[in-house]
């Protein structure tokens, strides 16, 4: 099926998405209002075995995180697969029950609110799911899907529900004529737009987007990213965007939180994090980001290749959880967990031996295993290739 004409109207240039954060930062002042506050948040999934289903352990998906989200800002959350990013998103929207900790929204503790207590809160807190193919009911029309929040909340917008749904479809770049169509008639980018329209139906204050572009084609990613930014400007939204693509996070976020094995290891504004990362794990992540500038393709770069997989969240390492893959690990890293502290204004890091900052535990000897935990790869400057049928030079002389 070919893309709909509404998809063609969207901006397809990646250059626009690159300029978005600078434009937003220039025209937006930081808000002092704390919209969302998370303290000591944990989620442990029990492991049960045997006929009696006895609990023999737990998967520590989220194991004690603290952060705040201010009104009008975008907080990006990055990390490897399995670090707890998606679980954290479902916890703060109360789609999952926390094992410990508190979640405060607009100054109200919503940690253990039941279904009835959370119902009115749903108007101000919505979620965009990762997979646009499985998050939409294939048996329902687009009109039924997008109008569901109005019916669940008992809200009748001015002009009627159908008129409001058609307006929302126009807002996200679709045609009002799509009201009676089914999800299978749309492309991936269009389905994600439908999910965004459903999330915006009740004009929420906070939107948690769980990898909103990871399942989309690269050309469609820029369109969805630009759409989210435009809607934030028009509607005054606050975003928590979960992603593994560091390039996308850099261009849409005001602040970035880096997660590793259920914990936040670094939290800083975008410019500080990308220019001078403090945590070794963050430095390793950034070293893997390719350079998109064709003029710098021949530049030398050093990539940090972490050996081994992320440890199991069932039995995470003692002390600093990253010490098994860190090239700076010492004895204190094995025994003492580093707290998340601010080493610079607005830049928090949980590390005993941070990068671009004073050593928090000087005099420690680097472990022997730490020297083998990573591999440094230097990408040499590329030599210009000679065409296979290039003519012989005058120095070579004629070929006999």
C-alpha positions as a printed Julia matrix, in Angstrom:
400×3 Matrix{Float64}:
   0.0     0.0     0.0
   1.32    3.41   -0.91
   1.74    6.16    1.63
  -1.24    8.45    2.05
  -1.01   11.98    0.74
  -1.1    13.29    4.32
   2.15   11.43    4.95
   3.73   13.27    2.01
   2.82   16.63    3.51
   4.95   15.93    6.58
   8.48   17.27    6.71
  10.9    14.58    5.56
  14.13   16.46    6.03
  16.28   15.34    8.94
  17.88   18.77    8.97
  14.77   20.28   10.5
  14.84   17.85   13.43
  18.45   18.85   14.05
  17.52   22.5    14.41
  14.52   21.88   16.64
  16.21   21.91   20.11
  18.08   25.13   19.47
  14.9    26.85   18.32
  13.0    25.55   21.32
  15.72   26.48   23.8
  15.85   30.01   22.44
  12.14   30.58   22.82
  11.4    28.74   26.06
  12.28   29.66   29.6
  12.87   27.01   32.21
   9.85   26.38   34.38
  10.28   26.21   38.13
   7.17   24.04   38.56
   7.94   20.39   39.28
   5.3    18.41   37.41
   6.6    14.91   38.21
   8.78   13.84   41.13
  10.1    10.3    41.53
  11.82    9.2    44.75
  13.4     5.8    45.41
  11.27    4.1    42.76
  11.66    0.31   42.57
  10.0    -2.51   40.68
  10.94   -6.12   41.41
   9.2    -8.9    39.48
   9.07  -12.07   41.62
  10.41  -15.37   40.25
   8.27  -18.31   41.32
   8.98  -22.02   40.99
   7.52  -25.33   42.04
   4.03  -26.61   42.53
   3.36  -24.16   45.34
   4.77  -21.26   43.32
   7.23  -20.19   45.98
   9.19  -17.0    45.4
  12.83  -17.88   44.85
  14.12  -14.54   43.6
  13.21  -11.35   41.82
  14.07   -9.47   38.65
  15.16   -6.0    39.75
  13.96   -4.13   36.68
  14.02   -0.74   38.4
  16.04   -0.59   41.59
  15.88    2.84   43.18
  15.79    5.91   40.94
  15.25    9.59   41.72
  14.51   12.42   39.3
  12.22   15.37   38.64
  10.5    16.59   35.5
   9.63   20.27   35.2
   6.59   21.55   33.34
   7.23   22.21   29.67
  10.54   20.35   29.41
  11.55   17.12   27.68
  13.46   14.5    29.67
  15.19   11.85   27.57
  15.96    8.41   29.04
  18.59    6.25   27.33
  20.34    2.96   28.0
  20.89   -0.55   26.71
  18.05   -3.01   26.23
  16.99   -4.5    29.54
  18.11   -1.58   31.7
  14.56   -0.82   32.89
  13.62    2.18   30.72
  10.21    0.89   29.6
   9.39   -0.42   33.08
  10.17    3.01   34.5
   7.8     4.61   31.97
   4.97    2.31   32.99
   5.64    2.95   36.66
   5.39    6.73   36.44
   2.15    6.45   34.44
   0.88    3.92   37.0
   0.37    1.13   34.48
   2.49   -0.95   36.88
   2.4    -1.03   40.67
   5.75    0.01   42.21
   7.46   -2.29   44.7
   8.82    0.7    46.65
   9.32    4.43   46.37
   6.95    7.28   45.56
   5.6     8.97   42.43
   4.23   12.49   42.84
   2.31   14.21   40.05
   1.46   17.89   40.45
   2.37   17.59   44.14
   0.01   14.66   44.75
   1.23   11.2    45.74
  -0.18    8.75   43.19
   2.05    5.79   44.08
  -0.68    3.46   45.3
  -3.85    4.97   43.86
  -6.36    2.4    42.66
  -8.16    2.32   39.34
 -10.86    4.68   40.61
  -8.35    7.12   42.05
  -6.24    7.15   38.9
  -9.16    7.62   36.52
  -9.34   11.42   36.81
  -5.52   11.59   36.7
  -5.49    9.89   33.3
  -6.67   13.12   31.72
  -3.32   14.74   32.54
  -1.05   11.71   32.07
  -0.86    9.65   28.88
   1.53    7.24   27.19
   2.63    6.62   23.59
   3.62    2.99   23.12
   6.58    1.66   21.2
   4.99   -0.65   18.64
   2.37    1.09   16.45
   1.26   -2.3    15.1
   0.32   -3.94   18.41
  -0.89   -0.88   20.36
  -3.97   -0.39   18.12
  -6.9    -2.83   18.21
  -7.24   -4.2    14.65
 -10.99   -4.78   15.13
 -11.76   -1.13   15.89
 -11.91    1.77   13.51
  -9.65    4.77   13.94
 -12.62    6.8    15.16
 -13.35    4.25   17.88
  -9.7     4.08   18.96
  -9.14    7.83   19.24
 -12.55    8.48   20.84
 -12.02    5.85   23.57
 -10.49    8.32   26.1
 -13.54   10.59   25.84
 -15.94    7.72   26.52
 -13.87    6.28   29.37
 -13.66    9.67   31.08
 -17.25   10.65   30.33
 -16.13   13.79   28.51
 -18.16   15.28   25.66
 -16.14   17.9    23.78
 -17.79   20.91   22.26
 -19.18   20.02   18.85
 -19.33   16.32   19.59
 -16.83   13.48   19.86
 -16.66   12.76   16.14
 -15.81   16.34   15.25
 -13.1    16.45   17.93
 -11.58   13.15   16.75
 -11.45   14.44   13.19
  -9.75   17.59   14.44
  -7.16   15.5    16.31
  -6.47   13.52   13.15
  -5.77   16.76   11.33
  -3.5    17.92   14.15
  -1.27   14.84   13.76
  -1.15   15.14    9.97
  -3.89   12.71    8.94
  -7.12   13.26    7.04
 -10.53   13.47    8.79
 -11.71   10.96    6.19
  -9.68    8.29    8.0
 -12.28    8.23   10.77
 -13.94    5.01    9.51
 -10.79    3.18    8.41
  -9.05    0.32   10.21
  -5.42    0.17   11.43
  -4.33   -2.36    8.77
  -4.99    0.27    6.1
  -2.19    2.52    7.39
   1.58    2.51    7.29
   3.77    2.38   10.4
   4.26    6.14   10.5
   0.55    6.75   10.15
  -0.27    4.26   12.92
   2.13    6.02   15.24
   0.34    9.29   14.45
  -2.92    7.62   15.41
  -1.38    6.57   18.73
  -0.24   10.15   19.29
  -3.75   11.45   18.53
  -5.22    9.05   21.09
  -2.7    10.17   23.71
  -3.52   13.85   23.08
  -7.29   13.42   23.11
  -7.82   14.75   26.64
  -5.11   17.46   26.44
  -2.72   15.87   28.97
   0.06   17.74   30.74
   2.52   14.82   30.75
   3.16   12.43   27.87
   5.48    9.44   28.3
   6.71    8.24   24.89
   8.23    4.74   25.0
  10.6     4.63   22.01
   8.08    6.37   19.71
  10.24    6.15   16.57
  12.31    2.97   17.01
   9.86    0.84   14.99
   9.66    3.33   12.12
  11.66    3.87    8.97
  14.4     6.5     9.23
  12.6     8.84    6.82
   9.46    8.63    8.97
  11.33    9.1    12.26
  12.09   12.73   11.47
   8.43   13.39   10.7
   7.23   11.96   14.03
   9.98   13.76   15.99
   9.08   17.08   14.35
   5.4    16.41   15.05
   6.05   15.79   18.76
   8.06   18.99   19.01
   5.42   21.07   17.2
   2.69   19.7    19.47
   4.76   20.51   22.55
   5.05   24.12   21.41
   1.36   24.42   20.56
  -0.13   22.56   23.52
   2.47   23.16   26.24
   3.18   19.46   26.75
   5.8    17.88   29.01
   7.58   14.83   27.65
   9.48   11.87   29.04
  10.94   10.24   25.93
  12.44    6.77   26.29
  14.83    5.79   23.49
  18.01    3.93   22.66
  18.95    6.16   19.71
  21.29    8.79   21.15
  20.94   10.98   18.05
  17.16   11.25   18.45
  17.44   11.93   22.18
  19.99   14.67   21.62
  17.75   16.59   19.25
  14.52   16.43   21.28
  15.59   16.52   24.94
  16.35   19.34   27.33
  17.83   16.97   29.93
  18.98   13.36   29.59
  19.04   10.51   32.11
  21.31    7.52   31.41
  20.14    4.21   32.91
  22.16    1.06   33.52
  20.78   -2.1    35.1
  17.82   -0.44   36.81
  19.59    2.69   38.05
  20.26    6.19   36.77
  24.03    6.61   36.47
  24.08   10.12   34.99
  21.59   12.98   34.71
  22.44   16.27   33.01
  21.31   18.8    30.44
  21.85   17.91   26.81
  24.86   20.11   26.09
  26.79   19.08   29.21
  26.18   15.38   28.69
  27.29   15.26   25.07
  30.23   17.64   25.39
  31.69   16.34   28.67
  30.16   13.03   29.84
  31.22   12.06   33.36
  30.22    8.42   33.68
  32.37    5.87   31.83
  29.23    4.1    30.6
  27.93    7.32   29.05
  31.31    7.88   27.4
  31.18    4.39   25.92
  27.67    4.98   24.57
  28.63    8.27   22.96
  31.72    6.79   21.36
  29.48    4.46   19.37
  27.45    7.26   17.78
  28.43    7.55   14.1
  29.45   10.92   12.66
  26.81   11.91   10.06
  28.82   14.83    8.62
  30.32   13.73    5.26
  33.12   16.29    5.7
  34.31   14.43    8.82
  34.09   10.89    7.48
  37.87   10.71    7.22
  38.46   11.99   10.77
  40.04    9.66   13.33
  37.8     8.48   16.15
  38.19    6.14   19.12
  35.39    3.74   19.91
  35.05    2.02   23.26
  33.82   -1.53   22.83
  32.45   -2.95   26.09
  33.11   -6.67   26.38
  30.49   -9.02   27.71
  26.77   -8.58   28.2
  24.84   -6.57   30.76
  24.75   -8.55   34.05
  21.52  -10.23   35.02
  19.03   -8.02   36.91
  18.23  -11.08   39.01
  21.6   -10.88   40.77
  23.27   -7.56   39.89
  26.93   -7.04   40.81
  27.81   -5.64   44.21
  28.97   -2.05   44.56
  28.84   -0.14   41.29
  26.85   -2.2    38.84
  29.01   -1.12   35.94
  32.32   -2.19   37.49
  32.32   -5.57   35.67
  32.59   -3.74   32.32
  34.44   -0.58   33.38
  38.08    0.13   32.53
  38.48    2.33   35.64
  37.12   -0.12   38.23
  38.88   -0.34   41.6
  38.29   -2.15   44.9
  35.9     0.54   46.12
  33.82    0.07   42.96
  33.33   -3.6    43.85
  32.25   -2.99   47.42
  30.62    0.45   47.67
  27.77    1.69   45.5
  28.36    5.29   44.37
  25.52    7.73   45.11
  24.05    9.98   42.43
  25.52   13.36   43.33
  25.9    16.7    41.55
  29.56   17.28   40.64
  28.6    20.33   38.59
  25.54   22.55   38.53
  22.76   20.47   37.03
  25.07   17.54   36.27
  24.63   14.46   38.47
  26.68   11.28   38.21
  27.03    8.05   40.19
  30.72    7.14   39.84
  33.78    6.89   42.09
  36.14    7.75   39.22
  34.2    10.07   36.88
  35.42   11.44   33.58
  35.9    15.2    33.14
  35.65   15.72   36.91
  37.82   15.27   40.05
  38.36   11.7    41.22
  35.99   10.93   44.1
  38.17    8.09   45.43
  41.81    8.95   44.7
  44.65    6.53   45.39
  42.79    3.41   44.3
  44.53    0.86   42.1
  42.78   -0.18   38.9
  41.81   -3.85   38.97
  43.57   -6.25   36.62
  40.26   -7.42   35.18
  39.3    -3.82   34.4
  42.11   -3.54   31.85
  40.52   -6.35   29.86
  36.92   -5.14   30.21
  36.99   -2.92   27.12
  38.64   -2.72   23.76
  39.68    0.59   22.22
  39.31    0.72   18.47
  40.85    3.57   16.52
  39.15    4.19   13.21
  42.02    5.3    10.98
  41.75    8.07    8.48
  40.38    6.68    5.25
  42.63    6.93    2.2
  41.01    8.13   -1.03
  40.23    5.2    -3.25
  41.59    5.11   -6.8
  39.14    4.18   -9.54
  39.78    0.67  -10.85
  40.24    1.89  -14.43
  42.41    4.9   -13.59
  44.89    5.81  -16.31
  48.6     5.21  -15.76
  50.53    8.24  -14.53
  53.35    9.78  -16.53
  55.93    8.55  -14.0
  54.9     4.94  -14.51
  55.45    5.09  -18.22
  53.59    3.15  -20.83
  52.66   -0.4   -20.07
  54.39   -3.02  -22.27
